[in-house]
Short mmCIF file of C-alpha atoms and ligand atoms in Angstrom, two decimals:
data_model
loop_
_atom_site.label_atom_id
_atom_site.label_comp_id
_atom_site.label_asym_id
_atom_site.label_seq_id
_atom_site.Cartn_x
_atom_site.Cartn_y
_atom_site.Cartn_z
CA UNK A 1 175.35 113.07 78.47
CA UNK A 2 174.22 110.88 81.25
CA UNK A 3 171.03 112.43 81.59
CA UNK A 4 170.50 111.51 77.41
CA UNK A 5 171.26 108.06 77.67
CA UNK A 6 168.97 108.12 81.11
CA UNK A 7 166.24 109.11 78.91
CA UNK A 8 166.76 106.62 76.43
CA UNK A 9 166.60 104.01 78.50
CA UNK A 10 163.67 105.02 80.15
CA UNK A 11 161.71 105.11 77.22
CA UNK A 12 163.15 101.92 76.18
CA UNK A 13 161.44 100.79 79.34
CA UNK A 14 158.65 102.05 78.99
CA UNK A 15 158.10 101.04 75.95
CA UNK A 16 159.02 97.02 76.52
CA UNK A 17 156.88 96.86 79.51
CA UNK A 18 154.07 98.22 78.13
CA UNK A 19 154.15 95.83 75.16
CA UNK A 20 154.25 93.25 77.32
CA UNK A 21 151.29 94.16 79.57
CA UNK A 22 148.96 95.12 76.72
CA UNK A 23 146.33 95.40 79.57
CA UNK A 24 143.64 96.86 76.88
CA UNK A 25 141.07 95.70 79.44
CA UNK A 26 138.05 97.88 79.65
CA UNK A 27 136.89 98.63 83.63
CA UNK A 28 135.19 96.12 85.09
CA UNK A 29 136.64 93.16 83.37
CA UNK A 30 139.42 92.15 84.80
CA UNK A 31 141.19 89.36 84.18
CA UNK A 32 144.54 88.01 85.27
CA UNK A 33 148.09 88.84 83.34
CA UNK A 34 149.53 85.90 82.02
CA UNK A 35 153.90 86.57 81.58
CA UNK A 36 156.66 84.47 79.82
CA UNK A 37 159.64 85.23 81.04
CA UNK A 38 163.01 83.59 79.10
CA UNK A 39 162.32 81.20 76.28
CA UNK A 40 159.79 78.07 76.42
CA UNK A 41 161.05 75.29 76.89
CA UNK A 42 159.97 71.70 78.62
CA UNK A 43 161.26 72.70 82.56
CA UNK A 44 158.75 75.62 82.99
CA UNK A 45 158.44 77.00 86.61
CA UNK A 46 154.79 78.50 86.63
CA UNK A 47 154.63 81.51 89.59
CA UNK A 48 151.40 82.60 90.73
CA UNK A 49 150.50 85.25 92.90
CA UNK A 50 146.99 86.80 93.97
CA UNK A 51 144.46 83.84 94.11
CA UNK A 52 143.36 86.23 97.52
CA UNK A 53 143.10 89.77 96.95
CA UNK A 54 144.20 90.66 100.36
CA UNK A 55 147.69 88.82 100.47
CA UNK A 56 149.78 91.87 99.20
CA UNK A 57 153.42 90.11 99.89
CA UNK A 58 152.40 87.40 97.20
CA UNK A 59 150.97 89.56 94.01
CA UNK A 60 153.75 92.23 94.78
CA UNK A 61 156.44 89.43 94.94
CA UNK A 62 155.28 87.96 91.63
CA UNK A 63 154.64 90.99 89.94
CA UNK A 64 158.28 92.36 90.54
CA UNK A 65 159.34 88.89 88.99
CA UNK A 66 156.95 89.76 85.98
CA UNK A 67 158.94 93.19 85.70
CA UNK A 68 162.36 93.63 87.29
CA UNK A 69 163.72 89.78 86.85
CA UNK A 70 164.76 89.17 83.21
CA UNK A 71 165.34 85.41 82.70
CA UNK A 72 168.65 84.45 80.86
CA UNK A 73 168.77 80.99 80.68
CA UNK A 74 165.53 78.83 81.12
CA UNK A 75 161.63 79.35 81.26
CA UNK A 76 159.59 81.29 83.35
CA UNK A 77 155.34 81.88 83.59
CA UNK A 78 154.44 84.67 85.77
CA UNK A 79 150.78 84.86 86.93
CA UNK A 80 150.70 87.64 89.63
CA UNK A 81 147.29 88.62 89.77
CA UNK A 82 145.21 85.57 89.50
CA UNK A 83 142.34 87.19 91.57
CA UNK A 84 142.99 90.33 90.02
CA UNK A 85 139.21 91.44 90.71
CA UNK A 86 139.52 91.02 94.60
CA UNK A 87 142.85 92.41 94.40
CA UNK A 88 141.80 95.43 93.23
CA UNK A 89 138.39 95.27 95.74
CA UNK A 90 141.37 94.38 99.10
CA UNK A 91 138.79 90.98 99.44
CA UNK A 92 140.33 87.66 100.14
CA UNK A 93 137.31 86.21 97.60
CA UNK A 94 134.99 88.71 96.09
CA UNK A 95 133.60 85.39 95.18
CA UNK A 96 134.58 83.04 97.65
CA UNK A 97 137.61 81.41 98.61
CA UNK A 98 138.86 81.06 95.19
CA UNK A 99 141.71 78.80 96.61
CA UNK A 100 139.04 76.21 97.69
CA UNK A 101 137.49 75.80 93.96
CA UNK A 102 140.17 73.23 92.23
CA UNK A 103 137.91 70.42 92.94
CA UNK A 104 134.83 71.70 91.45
CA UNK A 105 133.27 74.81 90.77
CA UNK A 106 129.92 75.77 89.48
CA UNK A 107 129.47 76.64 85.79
CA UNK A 108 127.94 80.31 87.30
CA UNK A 109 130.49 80.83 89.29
CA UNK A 110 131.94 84.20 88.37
CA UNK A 111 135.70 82.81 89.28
CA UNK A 112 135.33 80.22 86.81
CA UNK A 113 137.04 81.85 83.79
CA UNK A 114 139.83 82.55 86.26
CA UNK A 115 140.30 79.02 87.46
CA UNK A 116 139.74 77.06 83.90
CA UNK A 117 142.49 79.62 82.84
CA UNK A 118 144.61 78.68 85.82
CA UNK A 119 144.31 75.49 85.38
CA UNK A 120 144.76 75.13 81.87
CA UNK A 121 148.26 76.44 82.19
CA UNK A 122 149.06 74.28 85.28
CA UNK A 123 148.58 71.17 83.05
CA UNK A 124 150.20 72.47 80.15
CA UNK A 125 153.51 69.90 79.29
CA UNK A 126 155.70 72.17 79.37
CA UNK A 127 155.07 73.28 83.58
CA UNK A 128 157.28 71.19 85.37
CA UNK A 129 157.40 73.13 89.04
CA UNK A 130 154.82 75.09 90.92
CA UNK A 131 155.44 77.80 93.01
CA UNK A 132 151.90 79.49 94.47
CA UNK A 133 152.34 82.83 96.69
CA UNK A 134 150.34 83.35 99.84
CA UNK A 135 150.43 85.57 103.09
CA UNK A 136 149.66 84.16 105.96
CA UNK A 137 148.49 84.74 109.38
CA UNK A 138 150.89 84.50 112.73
CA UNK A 139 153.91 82.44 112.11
CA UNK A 140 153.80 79.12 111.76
CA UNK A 141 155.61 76.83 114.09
CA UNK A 142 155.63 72.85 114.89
CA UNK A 143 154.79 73.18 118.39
CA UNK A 144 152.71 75.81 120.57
CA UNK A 145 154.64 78.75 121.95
CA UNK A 146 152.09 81.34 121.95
CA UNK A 147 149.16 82.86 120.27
CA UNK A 148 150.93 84.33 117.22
CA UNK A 149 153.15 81.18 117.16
CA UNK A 150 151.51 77.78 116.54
CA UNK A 151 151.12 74.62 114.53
CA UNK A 152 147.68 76.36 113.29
CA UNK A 153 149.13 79.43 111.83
CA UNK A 154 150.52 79.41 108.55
CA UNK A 155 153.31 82.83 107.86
CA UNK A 156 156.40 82.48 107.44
CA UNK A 157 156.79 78.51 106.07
CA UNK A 158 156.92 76.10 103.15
CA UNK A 159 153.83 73.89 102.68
CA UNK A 160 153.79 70.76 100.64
CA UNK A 161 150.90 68.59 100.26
CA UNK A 162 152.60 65.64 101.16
CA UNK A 163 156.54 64.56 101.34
CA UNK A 164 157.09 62.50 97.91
CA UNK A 165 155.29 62.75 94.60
CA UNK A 166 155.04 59.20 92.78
CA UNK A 167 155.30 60.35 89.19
CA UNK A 168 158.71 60.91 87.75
CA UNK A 169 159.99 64.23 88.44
CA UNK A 170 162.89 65.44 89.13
CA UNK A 171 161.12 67.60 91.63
CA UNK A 172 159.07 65.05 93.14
CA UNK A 173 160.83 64.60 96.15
CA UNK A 174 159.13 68.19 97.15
CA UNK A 175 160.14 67.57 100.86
CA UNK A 176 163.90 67.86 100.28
CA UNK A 177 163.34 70.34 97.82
CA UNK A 178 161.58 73.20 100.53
CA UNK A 179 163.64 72.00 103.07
CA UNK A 180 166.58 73.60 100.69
CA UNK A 181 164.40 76.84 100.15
CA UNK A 182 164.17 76.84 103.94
CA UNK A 183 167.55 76.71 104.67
CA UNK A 184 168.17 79.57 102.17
CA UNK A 185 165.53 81.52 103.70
CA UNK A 186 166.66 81.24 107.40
CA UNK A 187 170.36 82.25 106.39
CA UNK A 188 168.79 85.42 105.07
CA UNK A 189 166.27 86.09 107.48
CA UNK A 190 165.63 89.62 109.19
CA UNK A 191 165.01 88.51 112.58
CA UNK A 192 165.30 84.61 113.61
CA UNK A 193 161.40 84.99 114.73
CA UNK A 194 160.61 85.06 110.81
CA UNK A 195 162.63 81.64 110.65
CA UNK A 196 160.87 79.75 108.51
CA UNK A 197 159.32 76.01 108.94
CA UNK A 198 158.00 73.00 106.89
CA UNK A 199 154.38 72.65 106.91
CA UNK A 200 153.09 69.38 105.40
CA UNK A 201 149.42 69.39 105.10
CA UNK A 202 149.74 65.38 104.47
CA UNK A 203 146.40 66.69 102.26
CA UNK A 204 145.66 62.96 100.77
CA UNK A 205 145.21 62.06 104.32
CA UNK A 206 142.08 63.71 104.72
CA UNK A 207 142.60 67.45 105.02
CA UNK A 208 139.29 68.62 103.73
CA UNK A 209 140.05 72.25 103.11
CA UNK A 210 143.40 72.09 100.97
CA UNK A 211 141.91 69.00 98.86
CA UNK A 212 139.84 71.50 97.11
CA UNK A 213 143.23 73.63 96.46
CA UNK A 214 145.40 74.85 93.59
CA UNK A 215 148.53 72.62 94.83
CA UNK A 216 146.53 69.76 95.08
CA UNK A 217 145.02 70.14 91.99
CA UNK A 218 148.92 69.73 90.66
CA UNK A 219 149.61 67.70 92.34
CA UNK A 220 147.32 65.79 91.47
CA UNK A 221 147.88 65.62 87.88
CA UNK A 222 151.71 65.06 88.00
CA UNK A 223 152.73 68.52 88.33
CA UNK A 224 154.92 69.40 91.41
CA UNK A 225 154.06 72.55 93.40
CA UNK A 226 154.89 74.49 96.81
CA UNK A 227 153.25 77.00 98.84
CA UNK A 228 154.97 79.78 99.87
CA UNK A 229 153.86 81.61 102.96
CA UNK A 230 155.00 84.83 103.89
CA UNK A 231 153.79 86.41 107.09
CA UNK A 232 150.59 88.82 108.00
CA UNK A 233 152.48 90.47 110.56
CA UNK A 234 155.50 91.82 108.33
CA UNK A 235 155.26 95.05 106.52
CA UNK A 236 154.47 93.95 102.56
CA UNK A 237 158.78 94.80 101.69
CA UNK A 238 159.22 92.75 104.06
CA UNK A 239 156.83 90.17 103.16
CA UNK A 240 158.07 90.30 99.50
CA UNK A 241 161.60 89.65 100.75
CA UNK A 242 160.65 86.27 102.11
CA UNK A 243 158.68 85.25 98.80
CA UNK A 244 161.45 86.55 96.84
CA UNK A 245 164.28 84.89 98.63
CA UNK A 246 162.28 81.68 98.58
CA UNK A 247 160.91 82.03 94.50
CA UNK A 248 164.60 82.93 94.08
CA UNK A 249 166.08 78.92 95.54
CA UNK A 250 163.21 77.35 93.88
CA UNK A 251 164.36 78.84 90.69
CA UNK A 252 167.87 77.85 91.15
CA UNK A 253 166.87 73.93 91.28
CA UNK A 254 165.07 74.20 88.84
CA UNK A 255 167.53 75.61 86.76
CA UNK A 256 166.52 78.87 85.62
CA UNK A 257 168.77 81.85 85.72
CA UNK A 258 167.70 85.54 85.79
CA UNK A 259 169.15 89.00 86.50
CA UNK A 260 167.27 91.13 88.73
CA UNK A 261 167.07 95.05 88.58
CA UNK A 262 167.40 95.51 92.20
CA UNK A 263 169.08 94.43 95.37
CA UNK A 264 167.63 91.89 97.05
CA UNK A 265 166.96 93.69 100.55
CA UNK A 266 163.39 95.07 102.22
CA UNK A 267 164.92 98.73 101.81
CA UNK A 268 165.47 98.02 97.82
CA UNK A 269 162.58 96.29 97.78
CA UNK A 270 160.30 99.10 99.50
CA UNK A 271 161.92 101.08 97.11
CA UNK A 272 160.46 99.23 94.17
CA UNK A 273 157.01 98.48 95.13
CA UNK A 274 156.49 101.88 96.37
CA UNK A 275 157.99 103.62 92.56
CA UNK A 276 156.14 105.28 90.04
CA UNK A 277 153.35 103.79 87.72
CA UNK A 278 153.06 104.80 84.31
CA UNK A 279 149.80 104.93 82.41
CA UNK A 280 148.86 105.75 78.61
CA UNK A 281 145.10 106.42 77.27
CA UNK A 282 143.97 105.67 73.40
CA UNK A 283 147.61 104.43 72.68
CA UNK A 284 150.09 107.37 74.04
CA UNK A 285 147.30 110.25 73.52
CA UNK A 286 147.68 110.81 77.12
CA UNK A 287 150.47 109.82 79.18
CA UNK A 288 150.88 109.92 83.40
CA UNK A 289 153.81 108.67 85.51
CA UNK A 290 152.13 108.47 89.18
CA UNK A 291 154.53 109.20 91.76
CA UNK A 292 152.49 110.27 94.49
CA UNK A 293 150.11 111.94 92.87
CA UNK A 294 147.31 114.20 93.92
CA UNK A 295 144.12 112.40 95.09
CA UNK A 296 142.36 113.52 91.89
CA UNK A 297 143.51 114.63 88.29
CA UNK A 298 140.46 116.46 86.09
CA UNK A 299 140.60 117.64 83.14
CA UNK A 300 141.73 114.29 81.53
CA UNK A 301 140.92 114.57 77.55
CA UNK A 302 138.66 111.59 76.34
CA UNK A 303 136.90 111.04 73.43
CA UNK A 304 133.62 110.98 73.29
CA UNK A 305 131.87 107.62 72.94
CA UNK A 306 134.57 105.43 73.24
CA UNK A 307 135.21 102.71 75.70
CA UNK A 308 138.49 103.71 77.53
CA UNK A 309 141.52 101.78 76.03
CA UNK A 310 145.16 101.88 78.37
CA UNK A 311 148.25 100.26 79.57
CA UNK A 312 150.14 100.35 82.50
CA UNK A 313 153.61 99.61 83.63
CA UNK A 314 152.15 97.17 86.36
CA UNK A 315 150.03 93.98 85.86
CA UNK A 316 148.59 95.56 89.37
CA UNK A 317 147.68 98.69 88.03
CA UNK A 318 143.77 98.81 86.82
CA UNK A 319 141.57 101.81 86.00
CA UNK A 320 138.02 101.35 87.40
CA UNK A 321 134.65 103.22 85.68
CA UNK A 322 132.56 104.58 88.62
CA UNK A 323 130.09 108.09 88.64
CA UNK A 324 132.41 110.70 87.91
CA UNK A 325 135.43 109.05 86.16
CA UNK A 326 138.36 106.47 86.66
CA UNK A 327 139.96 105.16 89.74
CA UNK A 328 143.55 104.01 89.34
CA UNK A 329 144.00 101.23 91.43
CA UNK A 330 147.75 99.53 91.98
CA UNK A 331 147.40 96.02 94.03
CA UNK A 332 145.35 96.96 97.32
CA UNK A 333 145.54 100.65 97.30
CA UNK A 334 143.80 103.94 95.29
CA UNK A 335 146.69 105.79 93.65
CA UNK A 336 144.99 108.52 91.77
CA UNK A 337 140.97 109.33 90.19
CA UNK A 338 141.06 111.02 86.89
CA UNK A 339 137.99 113.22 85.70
CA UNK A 340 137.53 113.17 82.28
CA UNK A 341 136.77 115.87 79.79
CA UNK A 342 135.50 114.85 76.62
CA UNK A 343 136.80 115.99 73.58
CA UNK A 344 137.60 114.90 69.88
CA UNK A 345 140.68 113.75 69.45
CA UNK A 346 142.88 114.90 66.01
CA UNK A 347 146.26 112.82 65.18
CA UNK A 348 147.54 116.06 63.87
CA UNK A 349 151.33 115.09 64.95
CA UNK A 350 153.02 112.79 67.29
CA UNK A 351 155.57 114.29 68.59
CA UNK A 352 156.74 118.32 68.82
CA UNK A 353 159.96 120.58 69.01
CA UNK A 354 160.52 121.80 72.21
CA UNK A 355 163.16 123.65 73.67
CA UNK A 356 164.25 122.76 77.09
CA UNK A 357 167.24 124.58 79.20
CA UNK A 358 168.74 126.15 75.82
CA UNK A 359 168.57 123.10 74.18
CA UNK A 360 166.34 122.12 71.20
CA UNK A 361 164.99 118.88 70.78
CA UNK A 362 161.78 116.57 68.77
CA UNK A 363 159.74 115.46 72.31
CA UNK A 364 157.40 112.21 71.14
CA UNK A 365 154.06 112.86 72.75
CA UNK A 366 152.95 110.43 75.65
CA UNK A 367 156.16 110.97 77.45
CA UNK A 368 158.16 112.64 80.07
CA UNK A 369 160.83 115.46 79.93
CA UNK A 370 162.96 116.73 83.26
CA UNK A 371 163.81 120.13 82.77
CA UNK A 372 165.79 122.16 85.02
CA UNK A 373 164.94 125.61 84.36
CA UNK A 374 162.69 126.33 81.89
CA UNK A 375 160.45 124.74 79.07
CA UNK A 376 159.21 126.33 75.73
CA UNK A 377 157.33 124.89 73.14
CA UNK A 378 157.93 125.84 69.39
CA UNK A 379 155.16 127.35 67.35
CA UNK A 380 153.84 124.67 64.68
CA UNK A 381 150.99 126.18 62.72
CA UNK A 382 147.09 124.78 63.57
CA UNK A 383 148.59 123.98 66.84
CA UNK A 384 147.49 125.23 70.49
CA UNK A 385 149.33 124.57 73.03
CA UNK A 386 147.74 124.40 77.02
CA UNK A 387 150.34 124.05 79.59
CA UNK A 388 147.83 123.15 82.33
CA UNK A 389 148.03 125.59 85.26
CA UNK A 390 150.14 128.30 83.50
CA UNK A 391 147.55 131.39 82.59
CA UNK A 392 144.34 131.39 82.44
CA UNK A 393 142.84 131.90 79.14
CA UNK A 394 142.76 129.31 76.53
CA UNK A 395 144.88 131.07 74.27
CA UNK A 396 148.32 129.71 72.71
CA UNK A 397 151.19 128.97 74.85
CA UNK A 398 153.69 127.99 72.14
CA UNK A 399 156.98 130.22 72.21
CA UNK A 400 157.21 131.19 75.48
CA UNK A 401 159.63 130.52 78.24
CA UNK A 402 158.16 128.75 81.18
CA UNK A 403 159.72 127.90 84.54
CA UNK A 404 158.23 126.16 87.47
CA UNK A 405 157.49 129.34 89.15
CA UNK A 406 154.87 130.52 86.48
CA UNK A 407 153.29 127.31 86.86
CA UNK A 408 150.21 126.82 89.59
CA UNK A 409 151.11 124.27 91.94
CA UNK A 410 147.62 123.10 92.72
CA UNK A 411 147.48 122.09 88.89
CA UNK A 412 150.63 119.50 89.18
CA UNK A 413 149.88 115.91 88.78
CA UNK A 414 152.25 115.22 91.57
CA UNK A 415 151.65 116.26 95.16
CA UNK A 416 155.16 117.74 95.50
CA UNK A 417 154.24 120.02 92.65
CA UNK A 418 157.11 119.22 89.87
CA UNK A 419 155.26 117.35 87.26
CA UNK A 420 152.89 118.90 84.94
CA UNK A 421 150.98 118.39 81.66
CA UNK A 422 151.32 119.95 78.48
CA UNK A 423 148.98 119.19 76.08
CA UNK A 424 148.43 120.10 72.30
CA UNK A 425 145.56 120.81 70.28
CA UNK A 426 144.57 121.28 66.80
CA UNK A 427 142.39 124.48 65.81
CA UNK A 428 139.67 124.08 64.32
CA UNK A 429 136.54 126.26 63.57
CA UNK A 430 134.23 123.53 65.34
CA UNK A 431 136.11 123.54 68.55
CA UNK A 432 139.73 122.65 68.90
CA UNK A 433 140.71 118.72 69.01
CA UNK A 434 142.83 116.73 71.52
CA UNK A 435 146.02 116.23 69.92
CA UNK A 436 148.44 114.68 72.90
CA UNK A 437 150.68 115.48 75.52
CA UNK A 438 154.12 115.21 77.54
CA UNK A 439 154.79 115.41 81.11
CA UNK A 440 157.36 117.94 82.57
CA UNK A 441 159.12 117.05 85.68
CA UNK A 442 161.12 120.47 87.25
CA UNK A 443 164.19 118.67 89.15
CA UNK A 444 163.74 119.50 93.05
CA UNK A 445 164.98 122.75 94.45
CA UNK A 446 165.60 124.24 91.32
CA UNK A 447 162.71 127.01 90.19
CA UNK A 448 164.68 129.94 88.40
ZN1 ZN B 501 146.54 82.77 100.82
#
C-alpha cells in the first residue's frame, strides 16, 4: 500500500515538474528558465541565480527554490540559470562578465538576449524586491585579518549598493533590511568563520565595476535589490545553505510564504542537489532517471531526421549535440552521454500490462517500476519486446519471468547495476519501429 501511493506521487511529480520546465530547447540554444512560483500579484520577489557559470552555490540555491519550495501565500519569479550557457561550459562569462553589461551592451553581443530578457522582468510593475545569487571568493570582512579574510573579498556577506533607496518602497531602506538577513544568517551559521557581514559598495560614489551591474541597474530604476554572497571556499551544500537561509529572511519581509520539501540543513541539502534527474525524449518515448549513471548510455532510440525534443526535472539539466551523441549536463558537471540509434518511431500503444512480483498491472510507458523479484511483460500482438541486456538475440521477450540475475550488469543505466530499460517495438516487415519504454529499478540486495 505505501509503495502504491509512493508511486503515485512520484509520477504526480514528475509529471508537474516537467510541465513546468517545458525545456523543449534544442542543443546549443540555451536560454535561461523563467519560474512563477505562487500567484502574481503587485509584491513580486524576483530570484536570480547563474549570471556566472562557475558560482554553483547560487544556480543550485535558486533552482531548489524553482523545485522543492511551493509558495502558499504571495508571488515568487525564479530565474536560476540566467547564464545558463556558461553554466553548462563551468565559465564565469563564456562571453564576458555578463554581470558587468547592465549599463550597455553591444547589439552583437551574444549575452544580449539574456540581459534584455533579464532586464525586462526586473522592470516589470509587479517586481518589488531583488534578490541576485553569487559565490564569492575568501570571506569577506570589514577589516584585514588575513589573506582569505579581507575588506576585498566578497563570500560569505550581504552587498547593497548603497544604504537607502529614495523612491517609495517599503524595501528601500535595503540597509536595515540585510542587516536582518544577516542576523538570521549568523544565528544559523555552521562555523562563526562563515559569519556573515554587510558589504556596501556605496556604487553611486564612483565604484566603476558594479555601476555596470544587475543591482544597479534596479536600483536604478526604482526596484530594490541585494546581493547575496555565499563563499568559494565552502563545499556547494554548504554554499546553498547560506543562500537559502538568506533567500529564506528576505522572503519573510517581503511577505511571501512557502513550504519547502526538505530540511533546511547542508546534509538535507547535499541530499537534494546530489538526487536523481529525470529526462524524457519525443514526449515520454524514452524515459531515464539518472542516479549515478554509467559514463555512457548507447543504444538510445531516435528518430531519424528530427531535431531532438526533451524535458528534464531540473532547469540545470541540458542535453548538448557533439560528434557521437548527447551530453547530459546538470549545473557544472557531465552526468551521463547517450549514443543514439536511429530508428522509426510507431505510437502503437502508450502504455503495457506487465506483471511485476505476482502482481498484474497497466505500466504507462516513459516511466519507472521498482520490482523486487521479478518482471514479466504480457504478450500484446505486433509487439516486441527488448529488455536491454537480457539475451542476446533480438527475438521477443514478452511472457517471461525476469529477475535481476538474468539481466547483464554492464547493460544497466545505473552504475550500481539495478536500473534497466525495457523497451517495445512494433513489427513490421520493413524493420521493427520504436514504440517506448519503462525503467526497472531491482530494490538493493534483493536478486532471487
Ligand atoms: Zn558572482
Amino acid at each position: 500500500m505505501e509503495l502504491d501511493l509512493n508511486r503515485g506521487m512520484y509520477k504526480l511529480f514528475k509529471v508537474l515538474l516537467i510541465g513546468v520546465f517545458c525545456v523543449n530547447l534544442y542543443a546549443n540554444d540555451l536560454t535561461y528558465s523563467f519560474i512563477k512560483k505562487g500567484v502574481d500579484d503587485n509584491n513580486t520577489v524576483l530570484l536570480i541565480g547563474g549570471i556566472q557559470g562557475d558560482e554553483p552555490g547560487g544556480f543550485l540555491a535558486a533552482s531548489l527554490v524553482a523545485t522543492e519550495y511551493n509558495v502558499t501565500k504571495g508571488s515568487l519569479w525564479v530565474v536560476p540559470n540566467l547564464n545558463f550557457d556558461s553554466i553548462i561550459k563551468n565559465d564565469r562569462g563564456a562571453f564576458g562578465d555578463m554581470n558587468r553589461k547592465f549599463a550597455s551592451i553591444s547589439p552583437d553581443d551574444p549575452d544580449i538576449k539574456s540581459v534584455n530578457g533579464i532586464k525586462k522582468l526586473l522592470l516589470d510593475q509587479n517586481v518589488s524586491m531583488v534578490i541576485h545569487l553569487h559565490d564569492g571568493s575568501g570571506f569577506y570582512r570589514p577589516t584585514y585579518i588575513n589573506e582569505m579574510k579581507n575588506p576585498r573579498r566578497w563570500g560569505n556577506s550581504a552587498i547593497i549598493d548603497q544604504e537607502k533607496l529614495e523612491f517609495p518602497s517599503p524595501y528601500s531602506n535595503l540597509k536595515a533590511i540585510a542587516t536582518q538577513v544577516i542576523e538570521k544568517v549568523n544565528q544559523n551559521a555552521i562555523d562563526d568563520e562563515h559569519k556573515y557581514y554587510l558589504r556596501n559598495t556605496n556604487t553611486a560614489l564612483g565604484d566603476k565595476e558594479m555601476l555596470k551591474s544587475l543591482t544597479y541597474f534596479a536600483i536604478t530604476n526604482a526596484k530594490p535589490a541585494f546581493a547575496n554572497e555565499a563563499s568559494k571556499s565552502l563545499a556547494s551544500h554548504e554554499r546553498v545553505y547560506y543562500h537559502l537561509l538568506a533567500i529564506e529572511e528576505y522572503l519573510k519581509i517581503a511577505g511571501i510564504e512557502f513550504q519547502r520539501g526538505f530540511e533546511l540543513n547542508p546534509k538535507s541539502i547535499k541530499k537534494e542537489i546530489e538526487k536523481e534527474i529525470e529526462i524524457v525524449l519525443f514526449n515520454n518515448k524514452f524515459y531515464l532517471s539518472l542516479n549515478n549513471p554509467r559514463a555512457k548510455i548507447g543504444y538510445v532510440p531516435i528518430p531519424k531526421d528530427t531535431a531532438l525534443e526533451y524535458n528534464c526535472t531540473s532547469p540545470l539539466a541540458a542535453l548538448i549535440k557533439d560528434k557521437n551523441g548527447y551530453t547530459v549536463h546538470y549545473g557544472n558537471k557531465i552526468l551521463t552521454k547517450l549514443v543514439p540509434e536511429f530508428i522509426d518511431y510507431s505510437n502503437l500503444t502508450s502504455s503495457i500490462e506487465i506483471e511485476v512480483d505476482d502482481k498484474k498491472e497497466q505500466i504507462e510507458l516513459g516511466s519507472k517500476i521498482e520490482v523486487s523479484s521479478y518482471i514479466k511483460v504480457l504478450k500484446k500482438d505486433k509487439i516486441r519486446v527488448n529488455v536491454i541486456g537480457y539475451g542476446s538475440k533480438p527475438v521477443d521477450e514478452s511472457n517471461i519471468k525476469i529477475s535481476k540475475k538474468d539481466i547483464k550488469k554492464s547493460f544497466s543505466i545505473d552504475k550500481k547495476g539495478n536500473i534497466f530499460r525495457v523497451e517495445l517495438y512494433e513489427q513490421s516487415k520493413d524493420g521493427d519501429k520504436f514504440i517506448g519504454m519503462f525503467l526497472v529499478e531491482f530494490k538493493d540486495g534483493k536478486s532471487s
